[in-house]
Amino acid sequence: MKSYNLTHLKELEAEAMYVIREVAAQFENPALLFSGGKDSIVVAHLAVKAFYPAKIPFPLVHVDTGHNFPETIEFRDRYVEKIGARLVVGSVQQSIDEGKVVEEKGFNASRNALQTVTLLDTIETNKFDACMGGARRDEEKARAKERFFSHRDDFGQWDPKNQRPELWNIFNGRHQMGEHFRVFPISNWTEMDIWQYILHEGIELPSLYFSHKRDIFLRDGVPLAATDVIPRRETEIPENRVVRFRTIGDMTCTGAVFSDASTLEDIIEEVAASRQTERGTRADDKRSEAAMEDRKRQGYF
């Protein structure tokens, strides 16, 4: 009798594709939240494999802060066309123009937290009952509390003390009118798993992830992109340095790292040796000890 063994990447892939297919089976109008970052790109790649040769049976949803890196938007549009998916875009600028949110002022102003209102509006307008995303348990302590199927009430809010049990691979997607679920197919993956899988599958990524020259300035030791959307103090002088990004989000709160890693192999070596956490350069996580959990309770991804 032949033995049948899966590598750990194939086991994670099989688990994630099972979760994605469960979403398609249990919900009437699901969607896939797509930021253009490596994790959501991997989830989209898994969805394509899960339903191949058919196209994925749900749209991609991007919440555009208006302060995204241009490379992210260019990659998003090209990738959506490549896989033949439908794209739904929620605009934070539109939420500001309609008076639903108030833009922050000052040197540390960011539109990152404003995404919550735009995301919830987009979910309600399109009547999505499940939104899959690329969050992982190892990213941040609040995300470690999430389960694969994470219930949101009719206000889009999450209560970490009121989650449904998940026994073995049995997922409960039952919900009332107006409620929805956030679903995390790659919850059990680590950052290293993501990079090894990207290398194994030959998945294309935005150029931001690889070392490149960029005008940056230092704020609290973190290299930030020198752009018109981030006001600088007189002492914050831009310089052209070689950097790359470990996460991709709103430019106002996403810091770079000094790195010469220009290939996937280089990045895997760098991540293996790094003493800094993946989100260690994200200013939005440093606003308070429970910054992520507070945002998630309000409906943030």
Coordinates of C-alpha atoms in Angstrom, one line a residue:
M1 CA 0.0 0.0 0.0
K2 CA 1.4 3.3 -1.1
S3 CA 1.8 6.1 1.5
Y4 CA 0.3 9.5 0.7
N5 CA 1.9 12.4 2.3
L6 CA 1.4 16.1 1.8
T7 CA 4.0 18.8 2.3
H8 CA 2.9 21.4 4.9
L9 CA 2.3 23.9 2.1
K10 CA 0.0 21.4 0.3
E11 CA -1.9 20.8 3.6
L12 CA -2.4 24.5 4.1
E13 CA -3.4 24.9 0.5
A14 CA -6.0 22.1 0.8
E15 CA -7.4 23.5 4.0
A16 CA -7.7 27.0 2.5
M17 CA -9.4 25.7 -0.7
Y18 CA -11.8 23.7 1.4
V19 CA -12.8 26.9 3.4
I20 CA -13.2 28.9 0.1
R21 CA -15.5 26.2 -1.3
E22 CA -17.5 26.1 2.0
V23 CA -18.1 29.8 1.6
A24 CA -19.3 29.4 -2.0
A25 CA -21.6 26.6 -0.8
Q26 CA -23.0 28.2 2.4
F27 CA -23.5 31.8 1.4
E28 CA -25.7 33.4 -1.3
N29 CA -23.6 36.5 -2.1
P30 CA -19.9 36.2 -0.9
A31 CA -17.0 38.4 -1.9
L32 CA -13.2 38.4 -1.6
L33 CA -11.6 41.4 0.0
F34 CA -8.6 42.3 -2.1
S35 CA -6.0 44.9 -0.9
G36 CA -3.3 44.1 -3.5
G37 CA -1.1 42.8 -0.7
K38 CA 0.6 39.4 -0.7
D39 CA -2.0 37.7 1.6
S40 CA -5.1 38.7 -0.4
I41 CA -3.2 37.8 -3.6
V42 CA -2.6 34.3 -2.3
V43 CA -6.3 34.0 -1.3
A44 CA -7.3 35.1 -4.8
H45 CA -4.8 32.6 -6.3
L46 CA -6.3 29.8 -4.1
A47 CA -9.8 30.8 -5.2
V48 CA -8.8 30.5 -8.8
K49 CA -7.4 27.0 -8.2
A50 CA -10.5 26.0 -6.1
F51 CA -12.9 26.7 -9.0
Y52 CA -10.7 26.1 -12.0
P53 CA -11.4 25.9 -15.0
A54 CA -14.5 28.0 -14.1
K55 CA -14.0 31.6 -13.1
I56 CA -14.3 32.5 -9.4
P57 CA -18.0 32.8 -8.5
F58 CA -17.7 36.0 -6.5
P59 CA -16.2 39.5 -7.0
L60 CA -13.1 41.0 -5.6
V61 CA -13.7 44.0 -3.3
H62 CA -11.1 46.8 -2.8
V63 CA -11.4 49.7 -0.4
D64 CA -9.5 52.5 -2.0
T65 CA -8.3 55.1 0.6
G66 CA -7.2 57.4 -2.2
H67 CA -3.7 57.2 -0.6
N68 CA -2.7 53.8 -1.9
F69 CA 0.6 53.3 -3.5
P70 CA 0.3 53.7 -7.3
E71 CA 2.0 50.4 -7.8
T72 CA -0.8 48.7 -5.8
I73 CA -3.6 50.2 -8.0
E74 CA -1.7 49.3 -11.2
F75 CA -1.2 45.7 -10.0
R76 CA -4.9 45.4 -8.8
D77 CA -6.3 46.4 -12.2
R78 CA -3.9 44.2 -14.1
Y79 CA -4.5 41.2 -11.9
V80 CA -8.3 41.5 -12.0
E81 CA -8.2 41.5 -15.8
K82 CA -5.8 38.6 -15.8
I83 CA -8.1 36.3 -13.8
G84 CA -11.3 37.6 -15.4
A85 CA -12.9 38.6 -12.1
R86 CA -15.4 41.4 -11.3
L87 CA -14.0 44.3 -9.2
V88 CA -16.0 46.3 -6.7
V89 CA -14.3 49.4 -5.4
G90 CA -15.3 51.3 -2.2
S91 CA -14.0 54.9 -2.1
V92 CA -12.9 56.5 1.2
Q93 CA -12.7 59.8 -0.7
Q94 CA -16.4 59.4 -1.6
S95 CA -17.2 58.7 2.1
I96 CA -15.4 62.0 3.0
D97 CA -17.2 63.9 0.3
E98 CA -20.6 62.6 1.5
G99 CA -19.8 63.7 5.1
K100 CA -19.9 60.1 6.5
V101 CA -16.3 60.4 7.9
V102 CA -14.1 63.3 8.9
E103 CA -10.5 63.3 7.6
E104 CA -7.8 63.5 10.2
K105 CA -5.5 66.6 10.3
G106 CA -1.9 67.0 11.4
F107 CA 1.4 65.2 10.7
N108 CA 0.2 61.8 11.8
A109 CA -3.2 62.0 9.9
S110 CA -4.2 58.8 8.2
R111 CA -7.2 57.5 6.3
N112 CA -6.6 53.9 7.4
A113 CA -9.2 53.9 10.2
L114 CA -11.7 55.7 7.8
Q115 CA -11.8 52.5 5.7
T116 CA -14.2 50.9 8.2
V117 CA -17.1 53.1 7.3
T118 CA -16.4 52.7 3.5
L119 CA -16.1 48.9 3.9
L120 CA -19.3 48.5 5.8
D121 CA -21.2 50.8 3.3
T122 CA -19.8 48.6 0.4
I123 CA -20.9 45.4 2.2
E124 CA -24.4 46.8 2.8
T125 CA -24.8 48.3 -0.6
N126 CA -23.9 45.1 -2.4
K127 CA -25.6 42.9 0.2
F128 CA -22.6 40.7 0.7
D129 CA -23.2 38.0 3.3
A130 CA -19.6 36.8 3.6
C131 CA -16.3 38.6 2.9
M132 CA -13.2 36.5 2.7
G133 CA -9.8 38.0 3.4
G134 CA -6.1 37.3 3.8
A135 CA -5.8 37.9 7.5
R136 CA -3.6 35.4 9.4
R137 CA -3.5 34.5 13.1
D138 CA 0.3 35.2 13.4
E139 CA 0.0 38.8 12.2
E140 CA -1.3 40.5 15.3
K141 CA -2.9 39.4 18.6
A142 CA -6.4 40.6 17.8
R143 CA -6.3 38.6 14.6
A144 CA -5.3 35.5 16.6
K145 CA -8.7 35.6 18.3
E146 CA -10.6 35.3 15.0
R147 CA -11.9 31.9 13.8
F148 CA -12.2 30.8 10.1
F149 CA -15.8 32.0 10.0
S150 CA -16.1 35.2 12.1
H151 CA -19.6 36.5 12.7
R152 CA -20.4 40.2 12.4
D153 CA -23.7 41.7 13.7
D154 CA -26.1 43.9 11.7
F155 CA -23.9 46.9 12.6
G156 CA -20.9 45.1 11.1
Q157 CA -19.3 44.8 14.6
W158 CA -17.3 41.9 16.0
D159 CA -17.5 40.6 19.5
P160 CA -14.5 38.4 20.3
K161 CA -16.3 36.8 23.3
N162 CA -19.3 35.7 21.3
Q163 CA -17.8 33.6 18.5
R164 CA -19.3 30.3 17.3
P165 CA -17.5 27.0 18.0
E166 CA -15.6 25.4 15.1
L167 CA -15.3 21.7 15.7
W168 CA -12.9 19.9 13.4
N169 CA -13.8 21.3 9.9
I170 CA -17.5 22.1 10.6
F171 CA -18.2 25.7 9.9
N172 CA -21.5 27.4 10.9
G173 CA -22.4 30.2 8.5
R174 CA -26.0 30.7 9.6
H175 CA -26.9 34.4 10.1
Q176 CA -29.8 36.7 10.3
M177 CA -30.8 39.3 7.8
G178 CA -28.3 42.2 7.8
E179 CA -25.6 40.1 9.5
H180 CA -22.5 38.9 7.7
F181 CA -19.4 36.8 8.1
R182 CA -15.7 37.6 7.7
V183 CA -13.9 34.4 6.6
F184 CA -10.1 33.8 6.8
P185 CA -9.0 30.9 4.6
I186 CA -5.3 31.3 5.4
S187 CA -5.7 31.9 9.1
N188 CA -3.3 29.1 10.0
W189 CA -0.5 30.3 7.6
T190 CA 2.6 32.2 8.8
E191 CA 4.4 34.9 6.9
M192 CA 7.1 32.3 6.0
D193 CA 4.4 29.9 4.7
I194 CA 3.1 32.8 2.5
W195 CA 6.5 33.5 1.0
Q196 CA 7.3 29.8 0.4
Y197 CA 4.0 29.3 -1.3
I198 CA 4.4 32.3 -3.5
L199 CA 7.8 31.0 -4.6
H200 CA 6.5 27.5 -5.1
E201 CA 3.5 28.7 -7.2
G202 CA 5.3 31.4 -9.0
I203 CA 2.8 34.0 -8.0
E204 CA 3.3 37.6 -9.3
L205 CA 3.4 40.4 -6.7
P206 CA 3.5 44.2 -6.8
S207 CA 7.0 45.6 -7.2
L208 CA 6.8 47.3 -3.8
Y209 CA 7.7 44.0 -2.1
F210 CA 11.1 43.9 -3.8
S211 CA 14.0 46.2 -3.1
H212 CA 14.0 49.4 -5.1
K213 CA 15.1 53.0 -4.8
R214 CA 12.5 55.4 -3.3
D215 CA 12.5 58.8 -1.7
I216 CA 11.9 58.2 2.0
F217 CA 12.1 60.1 5.3
L218 CA 12.5 58.8 8.8
R219 CA 9.8 59.3 11.4
D220 CA 10.3 57.6 14.8
G221 CA 12.9 55.4 13.1
V222 CA 10.5 54.1 10.5
P223 CA 11.1 54.9 6.8
L224 CA 8.0 56.4 5.2
A225 CA 7.5 57.2 1.6
A226 CA 8.0 60.9 0.8
T227 CA 4.7 61.7 -0.9
D228 CA 2.3 64.7 -1.1
V229 CA -0.2 62.8 1.1
I230 CA 2.2 62.7 4.2
P231 CA 3.0 66.2 5.6
R232 CA 6.6 66.4 6.8
R233 CA 8.2 68.5 9.5
E234 CA 11.1 70.7 8.6
T235 CA 13.6 68.2 10.1
E236 CA 12.2 65.3 8.0
I237 CA 14.4 65.6 5.0
P238 CA 13.8 63.1 2.1
E239 CA 16.6 60.9 0.9
N240 CA 16.8 58.4 -1.9
R241 CA 17.4 54.9 -0.3
V242 CA 17.0 51.3 -1.2
V243 CA 14.0 49.9 0.6
R244 CA 11.1 47.4 0.2
F245 CA 7.8 46.9 2.0
R246 CA 6.8 43.8 4.1
T247 CA 3.1 44.9 4.1
I248 CA 1.1 47.0 1.7
G249 CA -1.5 49.5 2.9
D250 CA -2.3 53.1 3.0
M251 CA 0.8 55.2 2.4
T252 CA 0.3 57.3 5.4
C253 CA 0.7 54.4 7.9
T254 CA 2.8 51.8 6.0
G255 CA 6.5 51.9 6.7
A256 CA 9.3 50.4 4.6
V257 CA 12.3 48.5 5.6
F258 CA 15.9 49.0 4.5
S259 CA 16.6 45.9 2.4
D260 CA 18.5 44.6 -0.6
A261 CA 16.2 41.6 -1.1
S262 CA 15.3 41.7 -4.8
T263 CA 14.1 38.1 -5.3
L264 CA 11.7 35.8 -3.6
E265 CA 14.7 33.7 -2.4
D266 CA 16.3 36.8 -0.9
I267 CA 13.1 37.7 0.9
I268 CA 12.7 34.3 2.4
E269 CA 16.2 34.4 3.8
E270 CA 15.5 37.9 5.1
V271 CA 12.3 37.0 6.8
A272 CA 13.9 33.9 8.4
A273 CA 16.6 36.1 10.0
S274 CA 14.5 39.1 10.8
R275 CA 14.0 40.1 14.5
Q276 CA 11.3 42.6 13.6
T277 CA 7.6 41.6 13.3
E278 CA 5.9 41.8 10.0
R279 CA 3.7 44.7 11.1
G280 CA 6.4 46.4 13.1
T281 CA 6.5 49.3 10.7
R282 CA 2.7 49.9 10.7
A283 CA 1.9 53.2 12.4
D284 CA -1.8 52.2 12.7
D285 CA -1.0 49.3 15.0
K286 CA 1.0 51.6 17.4
R287 CA -1.8 54.1 18.2
S288 CA -2.7 52.0 21.3
E289 CA -2.1 48.6 22.8
A290 CA -5.4 47.4 21.5
A291 CA -5.5 49.4 18.3
M292 CA -6.3 46.5 15.9
E293 CA -8.9 45.0 18.2
D294 CA -10.6 48.3 18.6
R295 CA -10.8 48.8 14.9
K296 CA -12.0 45.2 14.3
R297 CA -14.8 45.6 16.9
Q298 CA -16.0 48.6 14.8
G299 CA -16.0 46.6 11.6
Y300 CA -12.5 47.0 10.3
F301 CA -11.0 44.2 8.3

